[in-house]
Amino acid sequence: MATMEKQKDNEFEQIDLEKLKEEKKISEDKLKLIEASIKGLKVSEEELKSTKPIVREEARLELTEDTKTKLIKEFEQSLPDWVNKPWMYVTPKKANQVESWLDSWSSVMLDYTKKFVIHIVNVNSLRETYPFCNKKIRKELTIDQIRDIIDFLETKGFALWINDRTKFFEKLFAKILGKPLTKKIRAKIEWKTKEEFAEDLLKWMIETGRVVEVHSLYDLTKYEQPWSSLPSDDLIHVCNLLVEKGSARWLNRERTIISFEATKVF
């Protein structure tokens, strides 16, 4: 290893490398990293690079044109009739009507992101996407309206803004002014819980037989499953849930290599 130093309290010393090689399919590169963790040695960022998850600006599953065309048709057929009513593109003035309006649009946004396996949305992109932009009736939601819908989803636990973080003094001035200094552009939309994704991931590993392999986080992001395109921090969270349940185990100190167990399911 390029940079090596002994680490204290090494939990990975308990890994039986020979037994692991007998039970699991594992590449030489991963073996070297696991061995370093067993010995309590540090590895460089360059050596870890091939095991780290892909970081995507817009976390979404890549779809073929045929699949996309099919999903668009299915999604449009499932939409409520009111998406073609001009008045639904105007925010109501009465408080009780506003909540109903937000609830209706938030349901459509959840359905949209789930259908197309989108984990991170961009308000500018949404504004150009049907039904948020409806060219049939020449109506579209404004960026502020889309932000209001995502804010509503956030209050319900289905969304989280990810690009409105500010430094300490910016936060202080924002508090004084009573409004944020940065605009909300991107947000996570959580149309499925992390616990559900964890169950899906383990089930897929078992059903495809890949449970006999040792995986890196990078591997997980390449499998073209709904959980593959999760934001990297969420994918790690999902893996940690499986580790806590005893259905998976981290095999290196940096927690980029993992194995799954077919005998320990939810």
C-alpha positions as a printed Julia matrix, in Angstrom:
266×3 Matrix{Float64}:
   0.0     0.0     0.0
   1.2     3.52   -0.74
   0.69    4.95    2.73
   0.51    2.57    5.65
   0.25    3.05    9.37
  -1.05    0.92   12.17
  -4.57    1.73   13.31
  -5.76    1.15   16.89
  -8.83   -0.84   17.9
  -9.09   -2.61   14.55
 -12.52   -4.29   14.25
 -11.53   -5.9    10.96
  -8.9    -8.17   12.51
 -11.73  -10.67   13.05
 -12.2   -11.2     9.31
 -11.03  -14.65    8.2
  -9.62  -13.87    4.77
  -9.19  -17.51    3.72
 -12.77  -18.33    4.69
 -13.99  -15.22    2.87
 -12.22  -16.34   -0.33
 -13.83  -19.77   -0.04
 -17.35  -18.4     0.46
 -17.36  -15.34   -1.79
 -16.25  -14.33   -5.26
 -13.81  -11.48   -4.8
 -11.38   -9.57   -7.01
  -7.67   -9.21   -6.22
  -8.0    -5.43   -5.87
 -10.67   -5.8    -3.22
  -8.65   -8.5    -1.45
  -5.7    -6.13   -1.1
  -7.87   -3.43    0.46
  -9.53   -5.89    2.85
  -6.14   -7.29    3.85
  -4.92   -3.78    4.61
  -7.89   -3.28    6.94
  -7.25   -6.62    8.66
  -3.65   -5.53    9.31
  -4.76   -2.07   10.41
  -3.03   -0.3     7.56
  -4.04    2.94    5.91
  -4.63    3.13    2.17
  -4.44    6.13   -0.12
  -7.39    7.87   -1.75
  -6.09    6.75   -5.13
  -6.25    3.1    -4.07
  -9.81    3.55   -2.8
 -10.99    5.44   -5.87
 -12.19    2.37   -7.78
 -14.42    1.28   -4.87
 -16.17    4.59   -4.18
 -19.73    5.28   -5.39
 -20.42    7.38   -8.46
 -21.48   10.9    -7.49
 -24.23   12.19   -9.79
 -25.42   15.77  -10.12
 -28.92   14.51  -10.85
 -29.42   11.12   -9.2
 -31.62    9.2   -11.61
 -31.65    5.84  -13.35
 -30.42    5.92  -16.95
 -33.25    4.72  -19.18
 -33.2     3.55  -22.79
 -35.25    5.56  -25.27
 -37.74    2.7   -25.66
 -38.18    2.39  -21.9
 -38.51    6.14  -21.53
 -41.18    6.31  -24.25
 -43.13    3.51  -22.6
 -42.93    5.13  -19.15
 -43.99    8.52  -20.48
 -47.1     6.96  -22.01
 -47.95    5.08  -18.8
 -47.33    8.15  -16.65
 -49.45   10.47  -18.78
 -52.32    7.96  -18.77
 -52.18    7.82  -14.97
 -52.37   11.58  -14.46
 -55.54   13.12  -13.01
 -57.76   15.09  -15.39
 -57.08   18.33  -13.55
 -53.57   18.63  -15.03
 -55.31   19.94  -18.14
 -57.32   22.55  -16.22
 -55.75   26.04  -16.48
 -56.85   26.99  -12.96
 -54.59   24.3   -11.43
 -51.58   26.33  -12.56
 -52.64   29.25  -10.39
 -51.96   29.17   -6.65
 -55.23   29.65   -4.72
 -55.53   32.63   -2.4
 -57.47   30.93    0.41
 -55.31   29.06    2.93
 -57.43   25.9     2.98
 -57.4    25.75   -0.82
 -53.62   26.29   -0.95
 -52.95   23.16    1.1
 -55.24   21.1    -1.12
 -53.51   22.52   -4.22
 -50.06   21.7    -2.8
 -51.18   18.22   -1.8
 -52.46   17.52   -5.32
 -49.3    18.71   -7.05
 -47.0    17.01   -4.54
 -48.71   13.68   -5.28
 -48.01   14.19   -8.98
 -44.37   15.03   -8.25
 -43.96   11.89   -6.15
 -45.56    9.78   -8.89
 -43.32   11.4   -11.52
 -40.05   10.84   -9.64
 -40.99    7.28   -8.72
 -42.05    6.38  -12.27
 -38.82    7.66  -13.8
 -36.61    6.62  -10.86
 -35.42   10.13  -10.06
 -33.89   10.78   -6.64
 -32.74   14.38   -7.13
 -34.78   16.98   -9.01
 -33.77   20.35  -10.39
 -36.47   23.02  -10.26
 -35.38   24.43  -13.63
 -35.69   21.02  -15.28
 -39.07   20.39  -13.68
 -40.37   23.66  -15.03
 -39.77   22.33  -18.55
 -41.29   18.91  -17.87
 -44.89   17.8   -18.4
 -47.22   18.18  -16.54
 -45.47   20.97  -14.61
 -45.18   22.6   -18.01
 -48.31   21.87  -20.02
 -47.94   23.0   -23.61
 -51.34   21.59  -24.52
 -53.06   24.36  -22.59
 -50.11   26.78  -22.61
 -49.77   26.77  -18.85
 -46.82   26.11  -16.57
 -45.9    26.31  -12.93
 -43.46   29.02  -11.94
 -40.18   28.17  -10.24
 -41.56   29.61   -7.0
 -44.62   27.37   -7.26
 -42.41   24.32   -7.81
 -40.34   25.32   -4.78
 -43.53   25.64   -2.74
 -44.53   22.11   -3.77
 -41.13   20.74   -2.75
 -41.32   22.7     0.51
 -44.67   21.01    1.14
 -43.14   17.6     0.43
 -40.32   18.45    2.83
 -42.81   19.15    5.64
 -44.29   15.7     4.99
 -40.87   14.01    5.1
 -40.7    13.24    1.38
 -38.14   15.82    0.26
 -34.95   17.56    1.34
 -33.3    20.59   -0.21
 -29.64   19.85   -0.85
 -28.19   23.03   -2.34
 -29.31   25.79    0.01
 -26.56   25.38    2.57
 -24.74   28.57    3.52
 -21.72   29.49    5.57
 -22.1    30.69    9.15
 -22.26   34.41    8.4
 -24.59   33.87    5.45
 -26.91   31.93    7.74
 -26.71   34.72   10.29
 -27.65   37.39    7.74
 -30.39   35.14    6.38
 -31.84   34.88    9.88
 -31.74   38.66   10.3
 -33.37   39.23    6.91
 -35.88   36.48    7.51
 -35.18   34.72    4.22
 -32.45   32.52    2.75
 -29.67   34.16    0.74
 -29.32   31.25   -1.65
 -31.92   29.88   -4.01
 -33.27   26.38   -3.75
 -32.35   24.6    -6.96
 -31.94   20.88   -6.25
 -33.79   18.62   -3.85
 -33.92   14.96   -2.91
 -37.34   13.42   -3.42
 -37.81   10.36   -1.21
 -40.59    8.37   -2.88
 -39.43    5.22   -1.11
 -37.93    4.88    2.36
 -34.31    3.86    2.88
 -35.58    0.79    4.74
 -37.55   -0.24    1.65
 -34.53    0.3    -0.57
 -32.47   -1.85    1.82
 -35.0    -4.67    1.49
 -35.01   -4.3    -2.3
 -31.22   -4.36   -2.49
 -30.88   -7.53   -0.39
 -33.71   -9.24   -2.27
 -32.04   -8.44   -5.6
 -28.69   -9.77   -4.37
 -30.32  -13.06   -3.35
 -32.54  -13.49   -6.43
 -29.71  -12.76   -8.9
 -27.17  -14.9    -7.05
 -24.86  -11.93   -6.57
 -25.04  -12.48   -2.83
 -22.02  -14.8    -3.29
 -19.92  -11.86   -4.52
 -18.09   -9.17   -2.58
 -19.18   -5.74   -3.8
 -17.79   -2.24   -3.73
 -19.99    0.83   -3.49
 -18.93    1.55   -7.07
 -20.28   -1.86   -8.11
 -23.63   -1.09   -6.5
 -23.97    2.12   -8.51
 -23.51    0.2   -11.78
 -26.26   -2.43  -11.41
 -29.05   -0.33  -13.01
 -31.48   -0.85  -10.15
 -33.59    1.9    -8.5
 -31.22    1.9    -5.5
 -28.15    2.08   -7.78
 -28.8     5.72   -8.63
 -29.39    6.86   -5.05
 -27.26    9.81   -3.91
 -24.02    8.35   -2.55
 -24.77    9.27    1.07
 -28.19    7.61    0.84
 -26.71    4.46   -0.72
 -24.24    4.24    2.17
 -27.13    4.74    4.61
 -29.01    1.86    2.95
 -25.95   -0.38    3.28
 -25.55    0.6     6.92
 -29.15   -0.43    7.58
 -28.36   -3.9     6.23
 -25.19   -4.06    8.33
 -27.17   -3.13   11.45
 -29.67   -5.91   10.67
 -26.86   -8.45   10.28
 -27.65   -8.88    6.57
 -24.39   -7.33    5.4
 -20.87   -6.6     6.6
 -18.35   -3.91    5.77
 -15.05   -5.54    4.84
 -12.71   -2.56    4.93
 -12.13    0.25    7.39
 -13.09    2.91    4.84
 -16.46    1.17    4.32
 -16.39    0.98    0.55
 -16.4    -2.84    0.27
 -19.33   -4.92    1.51
 -20.69   -8.48    1.5
 -24.32   -9.55    1.87
 -25.78  -12.59    3.64
 -28.65  -14.63    2.18
 -29.43  -16.3     5.52
 -30.1   -13.04    7.36
 -33.08  -11.29    5.82
 -35.6    -8.76    7.14
